[in-house]
Amino acid sequence: MAYTTINKSTLYFNDKFYTGTGSTNALTGLGFQPDWTWIKARSIGYDNNLFDSIRGTEKRMRANTTAAEDTVSGSLTAFGTDGFTVGSDAGANASGETFASWSWKAGTTGSGTTTGSGTGKAYSYSVNTTAGFSIVKYKGNATNGHQIPHHLGVAPSWTIIKRTSGTEDWIVQSATRGWDKRLILNTNNSEASHTDFISGVSTTTFTLQTNGSVNSNNEDYIAYVFADKTGYSKVGSYTGNGNDDGVFVYTGFKPKLVIVKEAGASGNWIMKYDFIVNQNDTYVLSNDSAAEASGAVVGFDLLSNGFKLRGTAGDSNGSGADIFYIAFGQSLVGSNNTPCTAR
C-alpha cells in the first residue's frame, strides 16, 4: 500500500519562524522557492498578511479582513530560491517582534481563457500537481456556470477565493462539507448553505455562480485550490467531546500546521503549529489580528499520525461541536514509501 505520495513534505510546504529586523531580512531554509506565503505576527497584533507569486511581490491580502489587495512597500519584497525576503513593513518585519510564516510551492505557470457559461475571461495560474496545490488569478463574468480551470488534474478537496479588486469576504468551500455550503475565513460566522458561490468541481475546473465574492463581471479574484495528498495534506471534519482528554483526529501524517473552525456555530479559525515544543496550547487566529495567545482550553497535541485535542474550548472541541479542519505535514516513512522503524 502507499503510505504517502510525497516523500519529503518540505519540498512543497514549510514554516519559518523569525524575529523582525525593521529592514531587509532574507529568510532562507524553506527548501524551495515559495509561491504562496502567509505571515502572522506572534508577539504583537498585526493582520494575517498573504502574498503569492501570481499577484506579485508587495501585493498584500489580509485574511482577517474584507479589504481589497493593496501594495505595501517593504512587505514581502522577493520570493527567493530557498525562501523569501521582507523589508521595513511592520506587518511583516517589525523590529524585535516575532513572526510565524507558512509557505507553499506551486511553480508551473500558464495562462488562458475561462470556460463554461458567459464570456470567457483571462486567467493565469501556478500549479504543483504532486503537492495538489494551485493558485489561480481570474476575472469574473457574472454568469452562472462560469468555469475556472485549476490544472490540478484531480478534483479539488477545498478552496479559498477572495476578490482582490474589492471588499468581499474570503470564501472557503470543501468536498468534506459539501460544495453547497460555505465558511468565511475572515469571520467567526457559522457555516451556511448557498446557491451562488462554487456549485461544483471536476478534475479540470471549478464552477461558479454569481455571488460578488467569487464572480462579479470584470472584477479580479484569487483562488487557492487544494487536493488532498496521502501522507501530506488532509481536510475533514470531527465531532468535539468537550473533554480535556479530547478527540483524536487521524491524518496519516505528523502535522506541522492545523487550522480548525467550528462549522455548526460561531467560532474562531484557530491555527496551531509545532514551533514551541511542549507548549500545546499556543495559537494564532486567521480571522483576527490579535497576537499569539495561549490557554489550556484550546490545547492540541500534534502527533506522528494526527492530532489530539487537549482542551474544552467550543471553537476546537466543544461537546458535540461539528468542526472543520485543514492539516499539512509529513508522513514518517522512508524514501521507498514504507513506514519508518523506530531507532
XYZ file of C-alpha atoms in Angstrom:
343
model
C 0.000 0.000 0.000
C 1.093 3.634 -0.449
C 1.650 5.394 2.855
C 2.407 8.719 1.174
C 2.567 10.252 -2.269
C 5.241 12.716 -1.094
C 8.498 11.507 0.428
C 9.653 14.936 1.642
C 6.922 17.403 2.503
C 9.391 20.262 2.966
C 9.898 20.340 -0.788
C 6.339 21.725 -1.050
C 5.302 23.200 2.306
C 7.287 24.596 5.208
C 7.128 27.058 8.046
C 9.559 29.772 9.055
C 9.583 31.472 12.444
C 11.667 34.621 12.704
C 12.367 37.856 14.559
C 11.804 41.085 12.665
C 14.655 43.449 11.884
C 12.808 46.502 10.556
C 14.961 46.421 7.420
C 15.794 43.983 4.613
C 15.566 40.466 6.041
C 16.274 37.490 3.765
C 14.670 34.378 5.274
C 16.049 31.111 3.924
C 15.887 27.402 4.705
C 12.430 26.626 3.306
C 13.840 24.096 0.853
C 12.047 25.545 -2.179
C 11.007 28.782 -3.867
C 7.583 29.636 -2.404
C 4.575 30.740 -4.425
C 2.193 31.456 -1.538
C 3.395 32.836 1.799
C 1.227 33.567 4.854
C 2.806 35.813 7.523
C 1.373 36.423 11.003
C 2.949 38.413 13.822
C 3.165 36.420 17.042
C 4.328 38.901 19.682
C 2.109 41.820 18.651
C -1.228 42.292 16.918
C -0.959 42.641 13.140
C -3.091 41.366 10.274
C -2.616 37.969 8.637
C -0.663 39.022 5.518
C -0.840 36.807 2.424
C 1.372 37.090 -0.658
C 1.650 34.995 -3.808
C 3.799 34.875 -6.915
C 0.869 35.242 -9.342
C -0.209 38.632 -7.983
C 3.406 39.667 -7.361
C 5.639 40.836 -4.535
C 4.419 43.557 -2.156
C 0.808 42.799 -3.223
C -0.796 42.124 0.142
C -4.071 40.448 1.042
C -5.260 40.257 4.653
C -7.051 37.058 5.691
C -8.793 38.628 8.692
C -10.423 41.471 6.735
C -12.574 42.023 3.655
C -10.090 44.591 2.332
C -9.025 44.607 -1.298
C -5.459 43.886 -2.332
C -3.059 46.729 -1.653
C 0.575 47.397 -2.459
C 2.735 47.661 0.666
C 6.286 48.829 0.144
C 8.761 46.877 2.251
C 6.419 43.948 2.938
C 7.318 40.713 1.108
C 9.782 42.074 -1.439
C 11.078 38.880 -3.105
C 10.443 35.156 -3.489
C 13.895 33.528 -3.407
C 15.090 30.078 -4.396
C 15.113 28.940 -0.734
C 12.767 31.379 0.987
C 11.570 34.965 0.825
C 12.684 38.484 1.740
C 10.788 41.010 3.821
C 11.557 44.705 4.213
C 10.656 47.566 6.516
C 6.888 46.982 6.757
C 5.874 46.405 10.377
C 3.235 43.825 9.495
C 5.891 41.518 8.053
C 9.107 42.564 9.788
C 8.698 44.933 12.769
C 11.999 45.217 14.575
C 12.271 42.912 17.577
C 8.856 41.326 17.086
C 8.377 37.610 16.419
C 6.583 36.224 13.364
C 5.249 32.927 12.060
C 5.059 32.153 8.357
C 3.852 29.269 6.218
C 4.792 28.809 2.564
C 3.599 26.543 -0.249
C 5.207 25.723 -3.577
C 3.298 25.742 -6.869
C 5.681 26.678 -9.685
C 4.361 25.538 -13.094
C 2.795 28.637 -14.626
C 0.486 29.356 -17.527
C -2.495 31.387 -18.684
C -5.627 31.037 -20.783
C -9.316 31.867 -21.091
C -12.025 30.642 -18.713
C -14.752 28.311 -19.980
C -18.386 27.426 -19.319
C -21.265 29.883 -19.487
C -20.932 33.551 -20.364
C -17.996 35.466 -21.776
C -14.613 33.776 -21.408
C -12.189 35.807 -19.290
C -8.424 35.829 -18.923
C -6.856 33.785 -16.152
C -3.323 32.843 -15.065
C -2.117 30.131 -12.738
C 0.728 28.449 -10.915
C 0.311 24.763 -10.046
C 2.073 21.815 -8.461
C 0.190 18.594 -9.218
C 2.460 16.498 -6.971
C 1.523 18.554 -3.906
C -2.063 19.164 -5.018
C -1.873 22.961 -4.928
C -2.878 25.594 -7.464
C -3.075 29.385 -7.427
C -5.493 30.839 -9.975
C -5.985 34.535 -10.740
C -9.098 35.183 -12.821
C -11.694 37.762 -13.831
C -15.362 37.198 -13.101
C -18.113 37.253 -15.728
C -21.276 37.414 -13.543
C -22.772 34.341 -15.228
C -23.985 31.136 -13.579
C -21.823 28.252 -14.798
C -18.584 30.215 -15.228
C -15.827 27.561 -15.173
C -12.319 28.310 -13.906
C -9.526 25.859 -14.858
C -7.414 24.797 -11.860
C -4.863 22.463 -13.583
C -4.610 20.015 -10.652
C -5.629 17.016 -12.776
C -7.865 15.782 -9.943
C -10.962 17.225 -8.301
C -10.111 19.743 -5.555
C -10.709 18.928 -1.891
C -11.077 22.549 -0.767
C -10.712 26.118 -1.993
C -10.275 29.683 -0.775
C -11.452 32.534 -3.030
C -11.068 36.295 -2.474
C -11.993 39.218 -4.687
C -8.758 41.208 -4.894
C -10.266 44.293 -6.542
C -12.879 44.968 -3.883
C -14.117 44.432 -0.333
C -15.614 40.947 -0.204
C -15.347 38.013 2.195
C -12.858 35.153 1.900
C -14.973 32.181 0.802
C -13.913 28.690 1.956
C -15.574 25.604 0.466
C -14.744 21.915 0.554
C -15.763 18.479 -0.578
C -15.925 17.223 3.003
C -18.527 19.851 3.982
C -20.284 19.752 0.598
C -19.923 22.269 -2.217
C -23.382 23.617 -1.357
C -22.023 25.101 1.891
C -19.524 27.814 2.659
C -17.441 29.184 5.517
C -15.892 32.665 5.702
C -12.199 32.840 6.604
C -12.277 36.439 7.852
C -15.139 35.971 10.337
C -16.217 33.597 13.101
C -19.568 33.010 11.357
C -21.020 29.531 11.277
C -21.304 27.526 8.069
C -24.200 28.405 5.755
C -25.862 26.767 2.781
C -25.647 28.624 -0.508
C -26.570 28.579 -4.169
C -24.247 31.230 -5.583
C -20.575 30.516 -4.862
C -18.794 27.376 -6.172
C -21.528 24.991 -7.292
C -19.292 22.048 -8.215
C -15.825 20.878 -9.188
C -14.277 18.487 -11.689
C -10.786 17.236 -12.459
C -10.252 20.311 -14.653
C -12.389 23.197 -13.357
C -14.430 24.658 -10.537
C -17.797 26.141 -11.492
C -19.013 29.488 -10.176
C -22.377 31.105 -9.698
C -22.854 34.877 -9.438
C -22.122 35.990 -5.874
C -19.878 39.054 -5.833
C -17.387 37.291 -3.576
C -16.483 34.933 -6.441
C -17.837 36.127 -9.809
C -18.683 39.799 -10.430
C -18.191 40.929 -14.014
C -14.636 42.070 -14.810
C -13.577 42.030 -11.154
C -10.306 40.356 -10.190
C -10.118 37.266 -7.961
C -7.514 34.947 -6.494
C -8.232 31.295 -5.739
C -6.073 28.921 -3.693
C -7.098 25.399 -4.676
C -6.054 22.182 -2.898
C -6.394 18.444 -3.435
C -5.714 16.067 -0.520
C -2.447 14.129 -0.807
C -1.922 10.967 1.231
C 0.684 11.468 3.928
C 0.950 15.223 3.365
C -2.340 17.157 3.386
C -5.873 16.476 4.543
C -9.144 18.320 5.025
C -12.003 16.889 7.045
C -14.377 17.208 9.993
C -14.662 15.799 13.512
C -17.101 15.988 16.418
C -15.803 17.506 19.642
C -16.312 15.865 23.045
C -15.896 18.852 25.394
C -13.265 16.990 27.389
C -9.600 17.761 28.058
C -8.950 14.130 27.103
C -10.167 15.208 23.722
C -10.851 13.823 20.291
C -8.039 12.202 18.301
C -8.132 13.096 14.596
C -6.251 10.753 12.275
C -4.485 12.434 9.361
C -1.926 9.765 8.447
C 0.998 12.153 8.995
C 2.536 14.413 11.633
C 1.011 17.874 11.151
C 3.161 20.992 11.003
C 0.066 23.178 10.696
C -3.541 22.514 11.699
C -6.373 25.001 11.188
C -9.729 24.284 12.845
C -13.095 26.065 12.684
C -16.374 25.125 14.354
C -18.728 24.829 11.392
C -22.049 24.423 13.160
C -21.785 27.597 15.264
C -19.780 30.791 15.504
C -16.131 30.176 16.361
C -12.664 31.393 15.536
C -10.302 29.913 12.943
C -7.557 28.520 15.198
C -4.107 27.988 13.678
C -1.972 25.510 15.636
C 1.680 24.848 14.794
C 4.626 22.894 16.130
C 7.202 25.648 16.706
C 7.033 25.661 20.506
C 7.960 22.250 21.866
C 5.895 21.024 24.828
C 3.567 24.032 24.662
C 0.483 22.582 23.051
C -1.864 25.456 23.873
C -0.283 28.257 21.787
C -2.038 29.504 18.661
C -2.965 32.437 16.406
C -6.253 33.193 14.656
C -6.686 33.604 10.908
C -9.822 35.730 11.376
C -8.257 38.185 13.832
C -5.182 40.404 14.024
C -4.539 39.503 17.682
C -1.095 38.419 18.839
C -0.299 34.790 19.615
C -2.288 33.534 22.592
C -2.254 30.500 24.821
C -4.677 28.697 27.040
C -5.239 25.121 28.094
C -8.820 25.177 26.800
C -7.508 25.236 23.219
C -4.691 22.727 23.711
C -3.604 20.387 20.898
C -1.071 17.576 20.717
C 0.488 17.251 17.262
C 1.271 13.543 16.959
C 3.012 11.264 14.462
C -0.242 10.342 12.711
C -2.686 13.130 13.563
C -3.654 15.494 16.340
C -5.411 15.165 19.691
C -7.464 17.844 21.371
C -6.441 18.644 24.948
C -8.855 21.452 25.765
C -12.562 22.118 26.149
C -12.936 25.277 24.039
C -16.045 25.238 21.857
C -14.054 26.550 18.881
C -11.943 23.403 18.761
C -13.509 20.698 20.968
C -16.950 21.695 22.218
C -19.206 18.817 23.232
C -20.997 17.694 20.091
C -19.432 20.523 18.060
C -19.108 19.937 14.313
C -15.583 21.100 13.488
C -13.860 21.565 10.138
C -10.088 21.116 9.899
C -7.197 21.534 7.459
C -3.782 19.935 8.063
C -0.372 19.855 6.389
C 2.659 17.819 7.446
C 4.885 14.824 6.875
C 4.430 11.056 6.989
C 7.057 9.152 8.918
C 8.077 6.950 6.000
C 11.237 6.170 4.135
C 12.011 7.169 0.568
C 10.740 3.783 -0.716
C 7.262 4.626 0.652
C 7.374 2.188 3.570
C 6.925 3.008 7.255
C 9.969 4.113 9.222
C 11.085 1.846 12.027
C 11.884 3.207 15.456
C 15.526 3.626 16.377
